Backbone as a ProteinNet text record, in pm:
[ID]
protein_1_A
[PRIMARY]
XXXXXXXXXXXXXXXXXXXXXXXXXXXXXXXXXXXXXXXXXXXXXXXXXXXXXXXXXXXXXXXXXXXXXXXXXXXXXXXXXXXXXXXXXXXXXXXXXXXXXXXXXXXXXXXXXXXXXXXXXXXXXXXXXX
[TERTIARY]
1263.2	1122.6	1100.4	1037	1007.4	880.9	887.9	773.3	750.7	626.2	593.4	485.9	507	409.9	380.7	253.5	211.7	159.3	168.9	115.1	85.7	12.7	-9	-143.5	-225.9	-357.1	-447.4	-562.3	-656.5	-765.1	-836.7	-945.3	-895.8	-922.8	-879	-990	-1000.8	-1101.9	-1058.2	-1153.1	-1116.1	-1023.8	-921.7	-821.5	-706.6	-718.1	-614.3	-501.1	-404.4	-285.2	-263.5	-191.5	-159.4	-32.4	51.1	168.5	161.2	166.5	165.6	302.7	332.5	464.5	454.1	560.1	571	712.3	723	853.7	875.9	991.4	1021.1	1130.8	1121	1228.4	1249.4	1371	1402	1434.8	1448.6	1481.1	1629	1671.5	1808.5	1807.4	1921.7	1932.4	1968.9	1965.4	1991.8	1868.4	1860.1	1750.5	1614.1	1522.7	1386.8	1293.5	1166.6	1060.8	971.6	925.9	837.1	730.7	610.1	503.1	390.1	306.6	184	64.2	-29.8	-153.8	-269.2	-388.3	-504.1	-624.2	-714.8	-837.2	-952.7	-1050.2	-1171.6	-1278.1	-1373.5	-1478.4	-1549.9	-1562	-1632.4	-1554.1	-1429	-1346.6	-1223.9	-1165.2	-1043.1	-923.7	-822.7	-699.3	-634.1	-581.2	-514.8	-381	-287.9	-157.8	-162.4	-84.3	-76.3	60.1	164.3	299.8	396.4	509.6	612	748.8	850.2	988.2	1071.6	1174.9	1259.6	1405	1492	1635.3	1686.3	1600.4	1644.3	1683.5	1597.1	1626.9	1602.8	1547	1519.6	1432.7	1345.7	1252	1112.3	1042.9	906.9	809.4	720.5	614.8	480.3	388	258	146.1	32.2	-85	-137.1	-218.5	-271.2	-355.7	-422.9	-512.4	-437.9	-309.8	-236.1	-118.9	-86.5	26.4	2.7	102.9	90.7	37.1	-22.2	-75.4	-0.5	46.8	115.4	264.9	344.7	489.4	542.7	613.9	674.1	819.7	862.6	1002.6	1047.8	1177.1	1233.7	1337.7	1347.6	1457.7	1527.3	1634.2	1699.9	1762.7	1806.4	1865.2	1759.9	1640.3	1532.5	1448.1	1482.9	1404.9	1256.9	1229.9	1092.6	1057.6	937.1	881.7	770.5	768.1	667.4	581.3	457.2	370.4	306.5	351.5	292.7	174.9	57.5	-64	-122	-130.4	-183.3	-312.6	-389.8	-516.7	-602	-616.2	-691.9	-839.2	-900	-1040.6	-1114	-1245.1	-1320	-1289.8	-1257.6	-1224.7	-1094.1	-1015.3	-890.7	-912	-1032.1	-1062.3	-1041.8	-956.7	-924	-831.6	-811.4	-706.1	-578.3	-475.7	-349.7	-251.5	-195	-108.9	22.7	132.6	260.3	298.3	375.1	416	562.2	626.3	770.9	797	894.5	934.3	1080.5	1146.8	1288.9	1310.7	1206.4	1217.2	1189.5	1290.4	1269	1191.6	1181.6	1116.8	965.7	907.4	760.8	711.4	802.7	765.2	804.9	707.3	732.7	616.9	639.8	534.1	406.5	419.4	300.6	222.3	275.3	202.2	180.7	218.5	214.1	71.8	-29.1	-166.2	-233.8	-160	-217	-237.3	-285.6	-321.4	-202.5	-86	33	39.1	-23.5	-28.2	109.3	208.2	341	423.9	374.6	447.9	426.3	533.5	524.2	492.7	530.3	516.9	426.2	333.1	233	218.2	192.7	160.4	11.7	-31.8	-172.9	-253.2	-185.7	-254.5	-285.1	-309.4	-351.6	-467.4	-573.7	-694.7	-681.9	-715.5	-722.9	-866.4	-926	-1063.8	-1067.7	-1122.6	-1133.3	-1280.6	-1316	-1457	-1468.1	-1572.9	-1600.1	-1695.7
2737.3	2703.3	2646.9	2530.3	2466.8	2527.8	2559.1	2614.7	2532.3	2486.2	2399.8	2466.3	2467.3	2526.5	2427.6	2387.8	2295.5	2372.9	2308.2	2366.8	2256.3	2293.7	2201.3	2131.4	2155.3	2091.3	2148.7	2085.5	2135	2034.6	2059.5	1973	1882.6	1755.3	1659.2	1557.4	1506.9	1406.5	1269.5	1180.5	1043.7	979.8	913.5	852.5	945.1	1071.5	1169.4	1167.4	1256	1264.3	1406.5	1415.9	1545.8	1527.8	1630.5	1629.2	1747.2	1717.2	1822.3	1831.5	1949.6	1977.2	2032.2	2012.1	2068.4	2122.2	2254.3	2316.6	2353	2312.1	2330.1	2432.5	2503.9	2593	2569.4	2598	2575.8	2432.5	2347.7	2207.6	2181.9	2062.3	2024.8	1890.8	1847.3	1716.5	1608.6	1643.1	1544.4	1456.1	1388.3	1295	1363.3	1303.2	1356.4	1254.3	1280.6	1209.3	1314.1	1285.3	1377.1	1294.2	1346.3	1266.5	1348.7	1282.4	1339.7	1277.4	1361.4	1317.9	1382.1	1327	1386.7	1377.7	1473.1	1473.6	1517.5	1431.7	1461.6	1512.4	1589.2	1641.1	1528.7	1543.5	1445.1	1319.8	1316	1197.6	1235.1	1135.7	1159.3	1171.3	1240.4	1251.6	1114.8	1086.3	958.7	980.5	893.4	901.9	847.8	908.9	869.3	807.7	877.2	830.9	902.3	839.6	905.9	850.1	923.8	881.5	938.3	866.8	915.7	890.2	948.6	932.8	798.4	719.1	587.2	498.5	494.4	408.4	476.8	598.5	673.1	594	511.8	434.2	491.5	529.6	580.3	467.8	492.5	398.5	457.2	369.2	411.9	340.3	408.3	342	243.3	149	48.6	111.8	220.1	281.8	359.7	389.7	469.3	393.9	281.3	204.1	165.5	187.4	155.8	269.3	370.8	485.2	614.2	625.8	747.3	719.4	821.4	811.1	933.8	909.6	1016.8	1032.1	1156.4	1182.6	1312.3	1332	1450.2	1516.8	1646	1722.9	1788	1726.7	1775.5	1914	1943.4	2073.9	2183.1	2157.3	2255.4	2241.2	2144.8	2120.9	2101.1	2022	2003.7	1855.7	1826.4	1692.1	1690.6	1588.2	1577.3	1453.3	1462	1344.7	1338.1	1243.8	1219.9	1125.6	1169.6	1092.3	1056.3	927.1	877.5	800.9	787.5	715.1	763.3	892	949.5	913.2	891.1	853.7	950.2	957.6	1049.4	1029.2	908.3	881.2	944.1	994.5	1062.8	1211.2	1259	1399.5	1431.7	1530	1566.1	1686.7	1739.8	1838.2	1760.6	1781.3	1711	1802.3	1748.1	1826.5	1752.4	1826.8	1763	1792.8	1702.8	1714.6	1676.4	1731.1	1711.6	1694	1608.5	1592.8	1553.8	1591.8	1559.3	1413.1	1342.5	1202.7	1111.7	1048.6	969.5	840.6	797.1	668.2	671.8	790.5	798.3	769.5	748.7	700.9	555.1	469	325.2	258.1	140.7	74.9	48.9	23.1	-11.9	109.1	230.1	349.4	451.1	415.9	513.7	564.2	481	522.2	585.8	604.1	665.8	815.7	878.2	1020.2	1113.7	1059.9	1143.3	1236	1199.3	1287.3	1318.5	1235.6	1257.2	1359.2	1401	1502.9	1639.7	1715	1845.5	1960.4	1949.4	2062.2	2024	2113.3	2088.4	2209.8	2181.3	2288	2319.6	2409	2449.4	2359.4	2291.7	2197.4	2252	2159.8	2194.6	2101.8	2159.5	2082.5	2005.8	1878.8	1794	1746.5	1777.1	1736.7	1653.3	1532.6	1441.8	1427.6	1481	1482.4	1499	1439.3	1456	1572.4
2122.8	2107.2	1967.6	1961.6	1833.7	1774.8	1647.3	1576.1	1449.6	1429.5	1316	1231	1100.5	1009.3	896.8	886	780.7	660	544.7	422.5	322.2	216.4	107.1	104.8	204.2	204.2	96.6	78	-21.6	-48.8	-158.6	-201.3	-313.9	-302.2	-403.7	-424.3	-545.8	-575.3	-525.5	-498	-458.3	-561.5	-510.8	-596.9	-630.2	-592.2	-621.8	-521.1	-544.4	-460.4	-411.6	-302.7	-243.4	-161.9	-160.1	-72.9	21.5	149	249.8	314.6	367.5	422.7	563.4	639	773.4	788	798.9	814.7	960.3	1010.6	1152.8	1173.9	1282.5	1326.7	1476.2	1521.3	1661.7	1694.3	1591.9	1613.7	1589.1	1619.5	1591	1519.5	1474.6	1411.2	1512.6	1640.5	1744	1763	1876.1	1899.4	1894.2	1816.4	1810	1746.6	1762.4	1691.6	1627.2	1507.5	1437.5	1366.9	1365.2	1306.3	1250.6	1173.4	1119.8	1189.9	1224.4	1286.6	1210.1	1227.9	1163.4	1255.5	1236.8	1315.8	1228.2	1216.7	1141.8	1239	1189.3	1278.2	1351.7	1481.5	1561.6	1593.5	1550.9	1576.5	1657.4	1719.6	1795.1	1700.1	1749.1	1672	1660.4	1541.6	1520.4	1450.3	1480.4	1416.4	1274.5	1188.3	1047.6	1017.1	1058.4	1031.1	1123.2	1150.9	1231.2	1195.1	1237.2	1216.5	1330	1369.5	1476.9	1442.7	1523.1	1501.7	1553.8	1614.6	1663.4	1546.2	1443.4	1329.2	1194.6	1199.3	1075	977.6	1032.3	951.3	971.4	864.2	883.4	914.5	1006.9	1042.5	1001.9	969.2	919.8	993.5	1004.2	1057.7	953.6	998.3	906.4	796	827.6	729.8	621.5	644	545.9	482	538.8	488.1	342.1	260.5	118	34.1	98.6	24.2	57.1	179.6	224.4	238	209.7	223.4	295.7	403.2	481.8	439.5	425	392.1	458.9	462.2	527.5	437.9	451.5	395.6	514.1	560.4	681.1	660.5	540.1	513.6	527.8	475.7	481.4	607.5	694	815.9	784.3	682.4	637.1	631	677.2	674.3	570.2	487.7	383	406.4	360	358.3	220.1	140.3	8.9	27.5	-16.3	4.1	-131.9	-157.2	-284.6	-262.8	-369.3	-363.8	-245.6	-236.2	-124.6	-135.1	-20.5	-11.6	80.1	70.2	157.6	305.5	345.4	485.5	530	435.2	468.6	496.9	476.8	502.5	649.5	675.7	813.2	815.1	933.9	955.9	986.2	906.4	923.8	997.1	1102.8	1191.6	1212.3	1212.7	1243.4	1387.9	1444.5	1583.7	1598.1	1701	1722.1	1871	1901.7	2040.8	2047.6	2157	2172.5	2208.8	2245	2284.6	2165.3	2110.2	1989.1	2013	2138.7	2166.7	2150.1	2137.1	2126.7	1985.3	1892.8	1759.7	1750.9	1739.9	1735.1	1662.4	1605.4	1527.6	1607.2	1737.4	1814.9	1864.1	1841.9	1888.5	1777.6	1655.8	1547.2	1523.8	1545.5	1518.8	1640.4	1748.4	1867.8	1851.3	1956.4	1950.5	1963.9	2000.1	2006.8	2126.6	2234.4	2351.7	2409.6	2378.5	2435.9	2359.1	2241.7	2165.7	2231.2	2242.3	2309.1	2214	2089.8	1996.8	1880.4	1850.3	1747	1655.4	1528.4	1435.8	1440.6	1353.5	1347.2	1254	1164.5	1077.4	939.5	847.5	711.9	675.2	619	591.6	460.6	466.4	347.8	332.6	219.3	192.9	65.7	78	-35.6	-70	-185.7	-224.5	-374.5	-429.9	-573.3	-595
[MASK]
++++++++++++++++++++++++++++++++++++++++++++++++++++++++++++++++++++++++++++++++++++++++++++++++++++++++++++++++++++++++++++++++++

């Protein structure tokens, strides 16, 4: 059973930075896709970034490209999301997701809701406000 735990969220001023983490257990280094999603109050869940074992290239949504960086520590089974130049529109609950099917992470679906992911964490809140 895959278990995901996010951490690192908090309150940050506009223009600030934050790094959030997702530590996984029950996973393997075989084929998989893993991604970050976010959901703001009253809005639908949207994809932020993902990476898979197909090409090990991180993909980003248009709204986060150039500001967010996804990275992994395979030894620690941890996924990171470095978020720079944060804006109030980035305020949301950030959740990581995992699936054994690596094909569900792709440039044309990275910003989708991630309905095909089977495993989800509880999320970490990121609030951008002055």
